Structure formats: C-alpha cells, structure tokens
Amino acid sequence: MRTIHCIALAATLLAAACAAPPPEPFGPVPSSSQLAWQRMETNMFCHFGPNTFSGAEWGSGDEAEDMFNPASIDCGQWVDVAAQAGFGGIIVTAKHHDGFCLWPSGQSAHTVAQSRWTEGKGDVLRLLRDAIDAHNGSQAAGGRKVRMGVYISPWDRNHPAYGTDAYNQVFANTLREVHSQYGPMFEQWFDGACGEGPGGKRQVYDWPLFMQTVADLNPQCVVFSDIGPGCRWVGNEEGRAGTTCWSTLRTDGATPSENKPAPDELVTGHRDGDKWVPAEVDVSLRPGWFWHPGEEPKTVEQLVDIYLTSVGRNGLLLLNVPPDTNGRICAADSARLVAWRAEIDRIFARDLAGGATARGRHLRGRRYSAQNALDTAYHTYWAAADSVASVNIDFGSEATFDLVVLQEYIPLGQRVCRVELHCQEADGHWMPALPDDAPLCTTVGYKRIVSLPSAVTARRVRLDFVGLAAPVINRIAFYNSAQ
Ligand code: FUL
C-alpha cells in the first residue's frame, strides 16, 4: 500500500514538474522581431551611390546625377556573396547624406531617373529586391534566406526643402515610397550623422512621424537609430561592443537626434535601462564606407577579432561591403569574406561540452535543468533557482579550450551581471581560470564569447553566475581555436 502511495506521489510530482510554467520575464524583453533580428547575428551593409564614383565619403549633394553610372551592376552577385559569407540580410544605402536616391523617387529631382545610367530607367532597389526574392525562391525548404533592409539618411545635402518644416513630410513620403514599393524590410537604418556645423541648415526632425510611417507600412521592421527603438548604434565604428554590454537602455526624453546617451553609454547600454534596444555594431570591411580604388579589405584575423568583439559581446555585426564602380563586390572582398566565414566555422566546429554532463540547481524540475544549456536547441534552457547560481560541468575526460560561449535566453530578459570560471585540480581543489580572480565576463545577453588569455585544460569546470534575477541560460559551450 505504502509503495503504491509513493509511486502515486512520484507520478504527481513528475506531472507537476513537466507542467511547471516557465520563469517570469525579468525587465524589458525583445519583441519577436527583435529576437529574430538578433538571431541573424551578422548582416551585410552596402554603401553605394555617387561617392562610389567620386571618391568622397560625404558627397556635397551637388554632384551631377550622371556621375552614378555602374558599368555592369549585378545585385544577384551581392546576394550570392552575402549568402556564401553567411549574412542573414543586406542593408543598402538607398539615400546617403548627398541626397541621391538609388530608386526613381517622386520626392526628389536627384535620383537614378535623372542619371544617364540605363538612360534613367535604372532602379537599384528593384534590382536588389528581385535578386533577393529570386535567391530566396531558389532555396530548398529550410534553406537560409537573405532579407532586405534599407538605409535612408535623414540628413540631406541636396534636397531644397531640407532645413524647413516641409522636409519632414518629404522625408516621410520618401520612407513611404521605399517601404511600400520594395518591402518587406527587416531593418530601417536612420543615420545619426549631420555635418551641417554651427552656421549650417538646422532641421528639427519629426521623429514620431517617421517612426509611425515605417511602423504602419512594415510593423515587423526593426528600426535602427542612435537610440532605437528597434536597435541602437554601438557608439563607435570600430567593430566593438563593450565588454559589458546590456541590451537595455534608458531613452526617456531622448530622440535619435537630441538628448541621446553619449557614445560611451551606447557601447555598454544601461543595466537599469527600461527599454530593450540591443546594440548593432557597424564597421566597414575597408577603410572607407564607400568603395575607393587602392584600399584593401581587412584581414581574416582582423575580421575574426571583430566577430568576437561584436557578436561575441551581445551585439549584431553589420559589416559594410561596398560594391565597386561596376556595381559588383570586387573579387578581393568576396574572397576575404568567404575565408573569414570559413575560419569562424572552423573555430566553432566542435563544442567540447557536446557530450558533457552539467549539474546545477534549477527551477522546478528537469524541464529547466542545467543539462539543457549544453544542447543546441534554442528554446531549452537552464532556469537557475537563485540569482547566485553555479553549474558544474564534467567533460568526461580532460578538455583543452580557449573559448567559452554563453547565451542567456533573452526572451525572458537579460539578467546576468557576472560570471566566474573555475577548473578542478587533480586534488579536488577549484582554481580560478583567469589571473587575479578576474571575472569571465560582466554581461552575457544573447551571446557572449570569451577568449581566454591562454588555453586551459581540465576535466571538470564550474561556472558561477550572479544575476539581477535568477539566470536563464540556454547555451554553454567550449571550443579550442587551435584545433
Ligand atoms: C555614419 C555616416 O556619416 C557614414 O557616412 C556611414 O554611412 C556610417 C555607416 O554612418 O554616420
């Protein structure tokens, strides 16, 4: 009788554990579009326009339209390069600060339609949209798609209305044209730059109108600006998020052009931020944003470093790959990108914790056990029982690693504010893996990749987490970059 009672009790407890609800979210959390965006990890930026032909970085806006004349433009090639290099999306400069529109806009007299390129009948946005659709249509079910995004500069050095109230409606109409004719866009990029200087034109932007225009036409679009709302500038153009990097930000009283946090705040975000505004790390493959003859792309080593300091620090990498005067990505650049992606794939090919055992206190049963952090499924996670929590990992035999990858399950918020790593010695003692008891990291977020100063060998390791709330970890992995 007693045995039957025990079995019944065990069954009831098991059923309760299986049905245990997930932890409550903590603080701001990403929207479904922001989560999908973050999971793209790396996207390609294409700066292309009159500057490609003039050698300028900031065109004056007075350039003759005929200057824009790509000899053999091939947006299909841009998409092929993006797909081969593992980028999830392409963001093209539809209008840079010089005001030139890469599509025949009805809002401006400074567009492809006024140029001699294909006798004024050309349309770069159409070519790119069609190339992306063709690529995606040719993918087998489950194949990786490429998405389209657009940069449209609010600062306009050509438009006669710039600096007057009328410009706000012109700009909103411009957004309307692009988003209704060439969408859906996964991202809208609002550049924060304005080089007018003290004596220059001053435009008071109608940000609510611009944001509403995009949201009405394309509610899924993630809107970039210095302060979001979809994602934020990381505060530099060097490919570097902060070693501490929160996806949360305080934006009260700020607009994308006024009263915004300083660059050194954007690089780290705000631990107590009340909005989810993750960092986007924009950096160019070449010295300039636009293609210029004689410039060389960054080396594979530099690009791997940039990957580690962007994606590996809770940012999304937006790597600029500027098409040349032919309207193609030059061979040196595409070869460099493919070699970079091959190197990333090599480094992260074998997770040393793939067959390991993880033990840690968890919330409400096996559904939330630490073992979940070792699998590759995105939606399974270790929900720790307390805000101070440890996980012991046994590799089964000695493992040598120099890279540790951690991911928080961000649909439930960003929580972790400190992680330490210890290795077990032969005599059972736990030794800090880093000199001077330094923490492994001070934030995790969507993804944190920590590169150790030198390789570490151990059979058992322990990760100690401190969170603003109990950590929710969906990935712990270890790699050896030398293998
Ligand atoms: C900056 C611009 O001024 C550069 O020309 C470039 O477009 C870069 C991505 O953003 O603010």
CSV table of C-alpha atoms and ligand atoms in Angstrom, one decimal:
chain,number,residue,atom,x,y,z
A,1,MET,CA,0.0,0.0,0.0
A,2,ARG,CA,2.8,2.3,1.1
A,3,THR,CA,4.7,1.6,-2.2
A,4,ILE,CA,1.6,2.4,-4.2
A,5,HIS,CA,1.3,5.7,-2.4
A,6,CYS,CA,4.9,6.5,-3.1
A,7,ILE,CA,4.5,5.7,-6.8
A,8,ALA,CA,1.4,7.9,-7.0
A,9,LEU,CA,3.2,10.7,-5.2
A,10,ALA,CA,6.2,10.4,-7.5
A,11,ALA,CA,3.9,10.4,-10.6
A,12,THR,CA,2.1,13.5,-9.3
A,13,LEU,CA,5.4,15.3,-8.7
A,14,LEU,CA,6.6,14.3,-12.1
A,15,ALA,CA,3.5,15.6,-13.8
A,16,ALA,CA,3.8,18.9,-11.8
A,17,ALA,CA,7.4,19.2,-12.9
A,18,CYS,CA,6.5,18.6,-16.6
A,19,ALA,CA,3.8,21.2,-16.4
A,20,ALA,CA,5.9,23.7,-14.4
A,21,PRO,CA,5.4,27.1,-16.0
A,22,PRO,CA,8.5,29.0,-17.4
A,23,PRO,CA,10.1,31.6,-15.2
A,24,GLU,CA,8.6,35.1,-15.3
A,25,PRO,CA,10.3,37.5,-17.7
A,26,PHE,CA,12.7,40.0,-16.0
A,27,GLY,CA,12.7,43.6,-17.0
A,28,PRO,CA,12.4,44.6,-20.7
A,29,VAL,CA,12.3,41.8,-23.2
A,30,PRO,CA,12.8,41.7,-27.0
A,31,SER,CA,9.8,41.7,-29.4
A,32,SER,CA,9.6,38.8,-31.7
A,33,SER,CA,11.1,40.9,-34.5
A,34,GLN,CA,14.0,42.0,-32.3
A,35,LEU,CA,14.6,38.3,-31.3
A,36,ALA,CA,14.6,37.2,-34.9
A,37,TRP,CA,16.9,40.1,-35.8
A,38,GLN,CA,19.4,39.3,-33.0
A,39,ARG,CA,19.5,35.7,-34.2
A,40,MET,CA,20.6,36.8,-37.6
A,41,GLU,CA,24.0,37.7,-35.9
A,42,THR,CA,25.7,39.0,-39.0
A,43,ASN,CA,24.4,41.2,-41.8
A,44,MET,CA,25.9,43.0,-44.8
A,45,PHE,CA,25.9,46.7,-45.3
A,46,CYS,CA,26.3,48.0,-48.8
A,47,HIS,CA,27.3,51.7,-49.2
A,48,PHE,CA,26.8,52.5,-52.8
A,49,GLY,CA,26.0,55.8,-54.6
A,50,PRO,CA,27.7,58.8,-56.2
A,51,ASN,CA,30.5,58.6,-53.6
A,52,THR,CA,31.5,55.2,-55.2
A,53,PHE,CA,32.4,57.1,-58.3
A,54,SER,CA,33.7,60.4,-56.9
A,55,GLY,CA,36.0,59.1,-54.1
A,56,ALA,CA,34.1,61.1,-51.5
A,57,GLU,CA,32.8,59.7,-48.2
A,58,TRP,CA,30.3,62.5,-47.7
A,59,GLY,CA,29.1,63.8,-51.0
A,60,SER,CA,28.2,67.5,-51.2
A,61,GLY,CA,24.8,66.9,-52.8
A,62,ASP,CA,25.9,69.0,-55.8
A,63,GLU,CA,27.3,66.0,-57.8
A,64,ALA,CA,25.9,65.6,-61.3
A,65,GLU,CA,23.4,62.7,-61.4
A,66,ASP,CA,25.4,61.3,-64.4
A,67,MET,CA,28.2,60.6,-62.0
A,68,PHE,CA,26.3,57.5,-60.9
A,69,ASN,CA,26.9,55.0,-63.7
A,70,PRO,CA,27.7,51.5,-62.6
A,71,ALA,CA,29.0,49.6,-65.7
A,72,SER,CA,27.7,46.1,-65.0
A,73,ILE,CA,25.7,46.2,-61.8
A,74,ASP,CA,24.8,42.7,-60.5
A,75,CYS,CA,22.7,42.7,-57.3
A,76,GLY,CA,22.4,38.9,-57.7
A,77,GLN,CA,26.1,38.8,-57.1
A,78,TRP,CA,25.7,40.9,-53.9
A,79,VAL,CA,23.2,38.3,-52.7
A,80,ASP,CA,25.4,35.4,-53.6
A,81,VAL,CA,28.3,36.9,-51.7
A,82,ALA,CA,26.1,37.6,-48.7
A,83,ALA,CA,24.7,34.1,-48.7
A,84,GLN,CA,28.2,32.5,-49.1
A,85,ALA,CA,29.6,34.6,-46.3
A,86,GLY,CA,26.7,33.6,-44.0
A,87,PHE,CA,25.0,37.0,-43.8
A,88,GLY,CA,21.3,36.9,-43.0
A,89,GLY,CA,20.4,40.3,-44.5
A,90,ILE,CA,21.6,43.1,-46.8
A,91,ILE,CA,21.1,46.8,-45.9
A,92,VAL,CA,21.6,49.1,-48.8
A,93,THR,CA,22.2,52.9,-48.7
A,94,ALA,CA,19.1,53.9,-50.7
A,95,LYS,CA,19.9,57.5,-49.9
A,96,HIS,CA,23.1,58.7,-48.3
A,97,HIS,CA,23.8,62.3,-47.0
A,98,ASP,CA,24.2,63.6,-50.6
A,99,GLY,CA,20.5,63.0,-51.1
A,100,PHE,CA,20.9,60.9,-54.3
A,101,CYS,CA,18.2,58.3,-54.4
A,102,LEU,CA,19.1,54.8,-55.8
A,103,TRP,CA,15.4,54.4,-56.9
A,104,PRO,CA,13.3,56.8,-59.1
A,105,SER,CA,11.8,58.7,-56.1
A,106,GLY,CA,9.0,61.1,-56.7
A,107,GLN,CA,10.2,63.1,-53.8
A,108,SER,CA,13.4,64.3,-55.3
A,109,ALA,CA,15.0,65.5,-58.5
A,110,HIS,CA,18.3,64.0,-57.6
A,111,THR,CA,17.8,60.3,-58.4
A,112,VAL,CA,18.7,57.4,-60.7
A,113,ALA,CA,15.9,58.7,-63.0
A,114,GLN,CA,17.9,61.9,-63.8
A,115,SER,CA,21.1,59.9,-64.5
A,116,ARG,CA,22.4,58.5,-67.7
A,117,TRP,CA,22.7,55.1,-66.1
A,118,THR,CA,20.4,52.9,-68.4
A,119,GLU,CA,19.0,56.1,-69.7
A,120,GLY,CA,17.4,57.0,-66.5
A,121,LYS,CA,15.4,53.7,-66.3
A,122,GLY,CA,17.5,52.0,-63.6
A,123,ASP,CA,16.4,51.2,-60.1
A,124,VAL,CA,18.9,49.7,-57.7
A,125,LEU,CA,16.3,48.9,-55.0
A,126,ARG,CA,14.2,47.0,-57.6
A,127,LEU,CA,17.3,45.0,-58.8
A,128,LEU,CA,18.1,44.1,-55.2
A,129,ARG,CA,14.6,43.2,-54.2
A,130,ASP,CA,14.3,41.0,-57.3
A,131,ALA,CA,17.6,39.4,-56.7
A,132,ILE,CA,16.8,38.6,-53.0
A,133,ASP,CA,13.4,37.2,-54.0
A,134,ALA,CA,15.0,35.0,-56.7
A,135,HIS,CA,17.6,33.8,-54.2
A,136,ASN,CA,15.0,33.0,-51.6
A,137,GLY,CA,12.7,31.3,-54.1
A,138,SER,CA,15.5,29.0,-55.2
A,139,GLN,CA,16.3,27.9,-51.6
A,140,ALA,CA,15.1,24.4,-50.6
A,141,ALA,CA,12.7,24.4,-47.7
A,142,GLY,CA,14.6,25.3,-44.6
A,143,GLY,CA,17.4,26.9,-46.6
A,144,ARG,CA,18.9,30.1,-45.2
A,145,LYS,CA,17.1,33.2,-46.7
A,146,VAL,CA,18.5,36.6,-47.2
A,147,ARG,CA,16.4,39.6,-46.0
A,148,MET,CA,16.4,43.2,-47.3
A,149,GLY,CA,16.9,46.3,-45.2
A,150,VAL,CA,17.4,49.9,-46.1
A,151,TYR,CA,19.4,52.9,-45.0
A,152,ILE,CA,17.8,56.3,-45.7
A,153,SER,CA,19.7,59.3,-44.4
A,154,PRO,CA,17.6,61.9,-42.7
A,155,TRP,CA,20.4,64.5,-43.3
A,156,ASP,CA,20.1,65.5,-46.9
A,157,ARG,CA,22.6,67.9,-48.5
A,158,ASN,CA,20.7,68.2,-51.8
A,159,HIS,CA,17.0,68.5,-51.1
A,160,PRO,CA,15.8,72.1,-51.4
A,161,ALA,CA,13.3,71.6,-48.5
A,162,TYR,CA,16.0,70.4,-46.0
A,163,GLY,CA,16.1,72.8,-43.1
A,164,THR,CA,12.4,73.7,-43.4
A,165,ASP,CA,9.3,72.2,-41.9
A,166,ALA,CA,8.3,70.9,-45.3
A,167,TYR,CA,11.2,68.5,-45.3
A,168,ASN,CA,9.6,66.3,-42.6
A,169,GLN,CA,6.7,65.4,-44.9
A,170,VAL,CA,9.1,64.9,-47.8
A,171,PHE,CA,11.1,62.5,-45.8
A,172,ALA,CA,8.0,60.7,-44.5
A,173,ASN,CA,6.8,60.3,-48.1
A,174,THR,CA,10.3,59.0,-49.1
A,175,LEU,CA,10.0,56.4,-46.4
A,176,ARG,CA,6.5,55.5,-47.6
A,177,GLU,CA,7.7,55.0,-51.1
A,178,VAL,CA,10.5,52.7,-50.2
A,179,HIS,CA,8.6,50.7,-47.6
A,180,SER,CA,5.5,50.3,-49.8
A,181,GLN,CA,7.3,49.5,-53.1
A,182,TYR,CA,10.3,47.5,-52.1
A,183,GLY,CA,9.3,45.9,-48.7
A,184,PRO,CA,9.2,44.0,-46.6
A,185,MET,CA,12.3,45.4,-44.9
A,186,PHE,CA,13.8,43.7,-41.9
A,187,GLU,CA,15.5,46.9,-40.8
A,188,GLN,CA,15.3,50.6,-41.4
A,189,TRP,CA,18.6,52.5,-40.7
A,190,PHE,CA,18.4,56.1,-39.6
A,191,ASP,CA,21.9,57.5,-39.6
A,192,GLY,CA,22.5,60.0,-36.8
A,193,ALA,CA,25.2,62.0,-38.7
A,194,CYS,CA,24.8,65.6,-39.6
A,195,GLY,CA,27.8,67.7,-40.7
A,196,GLU,CA,26.0,71.0,-41.2
A,197,GLY,CA,28.0,72.7,-38.5
A,198,PRO,CA,27.1,75.8,-36.5
A,199,GLY,CA,26.2,78.0,-39.4
A,200,GLY,CA,24.5,75.3,-41.4
A,201,LYS,CA,20.9,74.3,-42.0
A,202,ARG,CA,19.1,73.1,-39.0
A,203,GLN,CA,16.3,70.5,-39.4
A,204,VAL,CA,14.1,69.7,-36.5
A,205,TYR,CA,13.1,66.1,-37.4
A,206,ASP,CA,9.6,64.9,-36.8
A,207,TRP,CA,10.7,61.5,-35.4
A,208,PRO,CA,7.2,60.4,-34.3
A,209,LEU,CA,6.0,60.9,-38.0
A,210,PHE,CA,9.0,58.9,-39.4
A,211,MET,CA,8.6,56.1,-36.9
A,212,GLN,CA,4.9,55.9,-37.4
A,213,THR,CA,5.3,55.8,-41.2
A,214,VAL,CA,7.6,52.8,-41.0
A,215,ALA,CA,5.5,51.0,-38.4
A,216,ASP,CA,2.3,51.5,-40.3
A,217,LEU,CA,3.7,50.0,-43.5
A,218,ASN,CA,6.0,47.5,-42.0
A,219,PRO,CA,5.3,46.6,-38.4
A,220,GLN,CA,7.9,43.9,-38.3
A,221,CYS,CA,10.7,46.2,-39.3
A,222,VAL,CA,13.5,46.8,-36.7
A,223,VAL,CA,14.3,50.5,-36.6
A,224,PHE,CA,17.9,51.4,-36.0
A,225,SER,CA,18.9,54.8,-34.7
A,226,ASP,CA,21.3,56.0,-32.1
A,227,ILE,CA,18.6,55.1,-29.5
A,228,GLY,CA,16.4,52.6,-31.4
A,229,PRO,CA,13.6,51.8,-30.8
A,230,GLY,CA,14.5,48.5,-32.6
A,231,CYS,CA,18.2,48.5,-32.1
A,232,ARG,CA,20.9,51.1,-31.2
A,233,TRP,CA,24.2,52.4,-32.5
A,234,VAL,CA,27.0,50.9,-30.5
A,235,GLY,CA,28.8,54.2,-30.2
A,236,ASN,CA,31.8,53.6,-32.4
A,237,GLU,CA,32.6,52.4,-36.0
A,238,GLU,CA,35.5,50.1,-35.0
A,239,GLY,CA,33.5,46.8,-34.6
A,240,ARG,CA,33.5,46.9,-30.9
A,241,ALA,CA,30.7,46.5,-28.3
A,242,GLY,CA,31.5,47.0,-24.6
A,243,THR,CA,33.0,44.1,-22.6
A,244,THR,CA,29.9,44.9,-20.5
A,245,CYS,CA,27.0,45.2,-23.0
A,246,TRP,CA,23.4,45.5,-21.9
A,247,SER,CA,20.6,45.3,-24.5
A,248,THR,CA,18.7,47.6,-22.2
A,249,LEU,CA,18.7,51.4,-22.5
A,250,ARG,CA,17.2,54.4,-20.8
A,251,THR,CA,15.7,56.6,-23.6
A,252,ASP,CA,13.3,58.9,-21.7
A,253,GLY,CA,13.5,62.4,-23.0
A,254,ALA,CA,15.8,61.4,-25.9
A,255,THR,CA,15.2,61.4,-29.6
A,256,PRO,CA,17.5,59.8,-32.3
A,257,SER,CA,19.0,63.3,-32.7
A,258,GLU,CA,18.6,65.1,-29.4
A,259,ASN,CA,19.4,64.4,-25.7
A,260,LYS,CA,20.6,61.0,-26.5
A,261,PRO,CA,23.1,59.0,-24.4
A,262,ALA,CA,26.8,59.6,-25.1
A,263,PRO,CA,28.7,57.1,-27.3
A,264,ASP,CA,30.4,55.6,-24.2
A,265,GLU,CA,26.9,54.8,-22.8
A,266,LEU,CA,25.7,53.3,-26.1
A,267,VAL,CA,28.7,51.0,-26.1
A,268,THR,CA,27.7,49.4,-22.8
A,269,GLY,CA,23.9,50.1,-22.7
A,270,HIS,CA,22.3,50.8,-19.3
A,271,ARG,CA,22.0,48.0,-16.7
A,272,ASP,CA,18.8,49.6,-15.4
A,273,GLY,CA,17.5,50.5,-18.9
A,274,ASP,CA,13.7,50.4,-19.2
A,275,LYS,CA,13.7,49.6,-23.0
A,276,TRP,CA,15.0,46.7,-25.0
A,277,VAL,CA,17.3,48.3,-27.5
A,278,PRO,CA,20.2,45.9,-28.4
A,279,ALA,CA,23.5,47.1,-29.9
A,280,GLU,CA,24.3,46.9,-33.6
A,281,VAL,CA,27.9,47.1,-34.5
A,282,ASP,CA,28.5,48.7,-37.8
A,283,VAL,CA,32.0,48.6,-39.3
A,284,SER,CA,33.5,48.6,-42.7
A,285,LEU,CA,35.5,45.8,-44.4
A,286,ARG,CA,37.6,48.6,-46.0
A,287,PRO,CA,39.0,51.9,-44.6
A,288,GLY,CA,36.1,53.9,-46.1
A,289,TRP,CA,32.3,53.2,-46.1
A,290,PHE,CA,32.3,53.6,-49.9
A,291,TRP,CA,34.5,51.7,-52.3
A,292,HIS,CA,37.6,53.6,-53.3
A,293,PRO,CA,40.4,52.3,-55.6
A,294,GLY,CA,43.6,51.3,-53.9
A,295,GLU,CA,42.0,50.4,-50.5
A,296,GLU,CA,42.4,46.9,-49.1
A,297,PRO,CA,39.9,44.8,-47.1
A,298,LYS,CA,40.6,43.9,-43.5
A,299,THR,CA,42.5,40.7,-42.9
A,300,VAL,CA,40.8,37.4,-41.9
A,301,GLU,CA,42.4,37.8,-38.5
A,302,GLN,CA,41.0,41.3,-38.0
A,303,LEU,CA,37.6,40.2,-39.1
A,304,VAL,CA,37.6,37.2,-36.6
A,305,ASP,CA,38.5,39.7,-33.9
A,306,ILE,CA,35.7,41.9,-34.9
A,307,TYR,CA,33.3,38.9,-34.8
A,308,LEU,CA,34.4,38.2,-31.2
A,309,THR,CA,34.0,41.8,-30.1
A,310,SER,CA,30.6,42.3,-31.8
A,311,VAL,CA,28.6,39.0,-31.9
A,312,GLY,CA,30.7,37.8,-29.0
A,313,ARG,CA,29.7,40.8,-26.9
A,314,ASN,CA,26.0,40.7,-27.3
A,315,GLY,CA,25.9,42.8,-30.5
A,316,LEU,CA,24.8,42.2,-34.0
A,317,LEU,CA,27.6,42.7,-36.6
A,318,LEU,CA,26.7,44.8,-39.6
A,319,LEU,CA,29.7,44.5,-41.8
A,320,ASN,CA,30.0,47.0,-44.7
A,321,VAL,CA,30.9,45.5,-48.1
A,322,PRO,CA,30.8,48.3,-50.6
A,323,PRO,CA,30.1,47.5,-54.3
A,324,ASP,CA,32.7,49.0,-56.7
A,325,THR,CA,32.1,51.2,-59.8
A,326,ASN,CA,31.0,48.2,-61.8
A,327,GLY,CA,28.2,47.7,-59.3
A,328,ARG,CA,29.8,44.5,-58.1
A,329,ILE,CA,31.6,43.3,-55.0
A,330,CYS,CA,35.2,43.0,-56.1
A,331,ALA,CA,36.9,39.6,-56.0
A,332,ALA,CA,39.3,40.5,-53.2
A,333,ASP,CA,36.5,41.5,-50.9
A,334,SER,CA,34.3,38.5,-51.6
A,335,ALA,CA,37.2,36.1,-51.3
A,336,ARG,CA,38.1,37.7,-47.9
A,337,LEU,CA,34.6,37.3,-46.6
A,338,VAL,CA,34.3,33.7,-47.6
A,339,ALA,CA,37.7,33.0,-46.0
A,340,TRP,CA,36.5,34.8,-42.8
A,341,ARG,CA,33.3,32.7,-42.6
A,342,ALA,CA,35.3,29.5,-43.2
A,343,GLU,CA,37.6,30.4,-40.3
A,344,ILE,CA,34.6,31.1,-37.9
A,345,ASP,CA,33.1,27.8,-38.9
A,346,ARG,CA,36.4,26.0,-38.3
A,347,ILE,CA,36.9,27.6,-34.8
A,348,PHE,CA,33.3,26.8,-33.7
A,349,ALA,CA,33.1,23.4,-35.4
A,350,ARG,CA,33.4,21.2,-32.3
A,351,ASP,CA,31.8,22.0,-28.9
A,352,LEU,CA,33.9,20.2,-26.3
A,353,ALA,CA,30.9,20.1,-24.0
A,354,GLY,CA,28.8,18.4,-26.6
A,355,GLY,CA,28.8,15.1,-24.6
A,356,ALA,CA,29.4,16.6,-21.1
A,357,THR,CA,27.3,16.4,-18.0
A,358,ALA,CA,26.0,19.6,-16.4
A,359,ARG,CA,24.7,19.9,-12.8
A,360,GLY,CA,23.2,23.0,-11.3
A,361,ARG,CA,20.3,23.9,-9.1
A,362,HIS,CA,17.3,24.6,-11.2
A,363,LEU,CA,13.8,25.9,-11.1
A,364,ARG,CA,11.0,23.3,-10.9
A,365,GLY,CA,12.3,20.1,-12.3
A,366,ARG,CA,14.1,18.6,-15.3
A,367,ARG,CA,12.5,20.8,-17.8
A,368,TYR,CA,14.8,23.6,-16.6
A,369,SER,CA,17.9,21.5,-15.7
A,370,ALA,CA,21.4,22.7,-16.4
A,371,GLN,CA,21.9,19.9,-19.0
A,372,ASN,CA,19.6,22.0,-21.3
A,373,ALA,CA,22.4,24.6,-21.6
A,374,LEU,CA,24.6,22.0,-23.3
A,375,ASP,CA,22.2,21.2,-26.1
A,376,THR,CA,21.9,23.3,-29.3
A,377,ALA,CA,18.1,23.8,-29.2
A,378,TYR,CA,17.3,27.5,-28.8
A,379,HIS,CA,14.2,27.3,-26.6
A,380,THR,CA,15.5,24.9,-24.0
A,381,TYR,CA,17.4,26.4,-21.1
A,382,TRP,CA,18.6,26.1,-17.5
A,383,ALA,CA,16.5,28.2,-15.3
A,384,ALA,CA,18.6,28.6,-12.2
A,385,ALA,CA,16.9,28.6,-8.8
A,386,ASP,CA,18.6,31.7,-7.4
A,387,SER,CA,20.2,34.9,-8.6
A,388,VAL,CA,23.5,33.5,-7.4
A,389,ALA,CA,23.9,30.1,-9.2
A,390,SER,CA,26.6,27.6,-10.1
A,391,VAL,CA,26.8,24.9,-12.7
A,392,ASN,CA,29.4,22.1,-12.6
A,393,ILE,CA,30.4,20.6,-16.0
A,394,ASP,CA,32.1,17.3,-16.4
A,395,PHE,CA,33.6,16.8,-19.8
A,396,GLY,CA,34.1,13.1,-19.1
A,397,SER,CA,37.8,13.4,-19.8
A,398,GLU,CA,40.3,16.3,-20.0
A,399,ALA,CA,39.4,19.0,-22.4
A,400,THR,CA,41.6,21.9,-23.6
A,401,PHE,CA,39.8,25.1,-24.6
A,402,ASP,CA,40.4,28.8,-25.0
A,403,LEU,CA,36.9,30.0,-26.0
A,404,VAL,CA,33.8,29.9,-23.8
A,405,VAL,CA,30.4,30.7,-25.3
A,406,LEU,CA,27.5,31.6,-23.1
A,407,GLN,CA,23.9,32.6,-24.1
A,408,GLU,CA,21.1,33.8,-22.0
A,409,TYR,CA,17.6,33.0,-23.0
A,410,ILE,CA,16.8,36.6,-23.8
A,411,PRO,CA,13.0,36.1,-24.4
A,412,LEU,CA,13.0,36.2,-20.6
A,413,GLY,CA,15.2,39.3,-20.3
A,414,GLN,CA,18.9,40.0,-19.7
A,415,ARG,CA,19.9,39.1,-16.2
A,416,VAL,CA,23.5,38.0,-15.8
A,417,CYS,CA,25.9,40.6,-14.4
A,418,ARG,CA,28.9,38.5,-13.5
A,419,VAL,CA,30.3,35.1,-14.4
A,420,GLU,CA,33.4,33.3,-13.0
A,421,LEU,CA,35.1,30.2,-14.2
A,422,HIS,CA,36.9,27.7,-12.0
A,423,CYS,CA,38.7,24.5,-13.0
A,424,GLN,CA,39.1,21.4,-10.7
A,425,GLU,CA,42.6,20.4,-10.0
A,426,ALA,CA,43.6,16.7,-9.6
A,427,ASP,CA,43.4,17.1,-5.7
A,428,GLY,CA,39.8,18.3,-6.0
A,429,HIS,CA,40.5,22.0,-5.4
A,430,TRP,CA,38.8,24.6,-7.6
A,431,MET,CA,41.2,27.1,-9.2
A,432,PRO,CA,40.2,30.3,-10.9
A,433,ALA,CA,40.7,30.0,-14.6
A,434,LEU,CA,41.7,33.7,-15.0
A,435,PRO,CA,44.5,35.5,-13.3
A,436,ASP,CA,43.7,37.6,-10.2
A,437,ASP,CA,40.2,36.1,-9.9
A,438,ALA,CA,39.1,38.2,-12.8
A,439,PRO,CA,35.5,37.5,-13.9
A,440,LEU,CA,35.0,35.7,-17.1
A,441,CYS,CA,32.5,38.4,-18.1
A,442,THR,CA,30.2,41.1,-16.6
A,443,THR,CA,27.3,40.6,-19.0
A,444,VAL,CA,26.1,37.8,-21.3
A,445,GLY,CA,22.9,38.7,-23.1
A,446,TYR,CA,22.1,37.0,-26.4
A,447,LYS,CA,25.6,35.7,-26.9
A,448,ARG,CA,28.9,36.1,-25.1
A,449,ILE,CA,32.2,34.6,-26.4
A,450,VAL,CA,35.1,34.9,-24.0
A,451,SER,CA,38.5,34.4,-25.4
A,452,LEU,CA,40.8,33.2,-22.6
A,453,PRO,CA,44.4,34.7,-22.5
A,454,SER,CA,45.7,31.1,-22.9
A,455,ALA,CA,44.3,27.7,-23.3
A,456,VAL,CA,43.0,25.8,-20.2
A,457,THR,CA,43.0,22.1,-19.7
A,458,ALA,CA,40.5,20.5,-17.2
A,459,ARG,CA,38.1,17.6,-16.9
A,460,ARG,CA,35.7,19.5,-14.6
A,461,VAL,CA,34.8,23.2,-14.6
A,462,ARG,CA,32.4,25.3,-12.6
A,463,LEU,CA,30.7,28.5,-13.8
A,464,ASP,CA,29.4,30.8,-11.1
A,465,PHE,CA,26.7,33.2,-12.2
A,466,VAL,CA,25.4,36.3,-10.5
A,467,GLY,CA,22.2,37.8,-11.9
A,468,LEU,CA,19.9,40.7,-11.4
A,469,ALA,CA,17.4,37.8,-11.2
A,470,ALA,CA,17.9,34.1,-11.4
A,471,PRO,CA,19.9,33.4,-14.6
A,472,VAL,CA,18.2,31.7,-17.5
A,473,ILE,CA,20.9,30.1,-19.7
A,474,ASN,CA,20.3,28.4,-23.0
A,475,ARG,CA,23.8,27.7,-24.1
A,476,ILE,CA,27.2,26.9,-22.6
A,477,ALA,CA,29.9,25.7,-25.0
A,478,PHE,CA,33.7,25.4,-25.0
A,479,TYR,CA,36.0,25.5,-28.1
A,480,ASN,CA,39.7,25.2,-28.9
A,481,SER,CA,40.6,27.7,-31.6
A,482,ALA,CA,43.8,25.8,-32.3
A,483,GLN,CA,42.0,22.6,-33.3
B,1,FUL,C1,27.9,57.5,-40.5
B,1,FUL,C2,27.9,58.2,-41.8
B,1,FUL,O1,28.2,59.5,-41.7
B,1,FUL,C3,28.9,57.4,-42.7
B,1,FUL,O2,29.0,58.0,-44.0
B,1,FUL,C4,28.3,56.0,-42.8
B,1,FUL,O3,27.1,56.0,-43.6
B,1,FUL,C5,28.2,55.4,-41.5
B,1,FUL,C6,27.5,54.0,-41.5
B,1,FUL,O4,27.4,56.2,-40.6
B,1,FUL,O5,27.2,58.2,-39.5
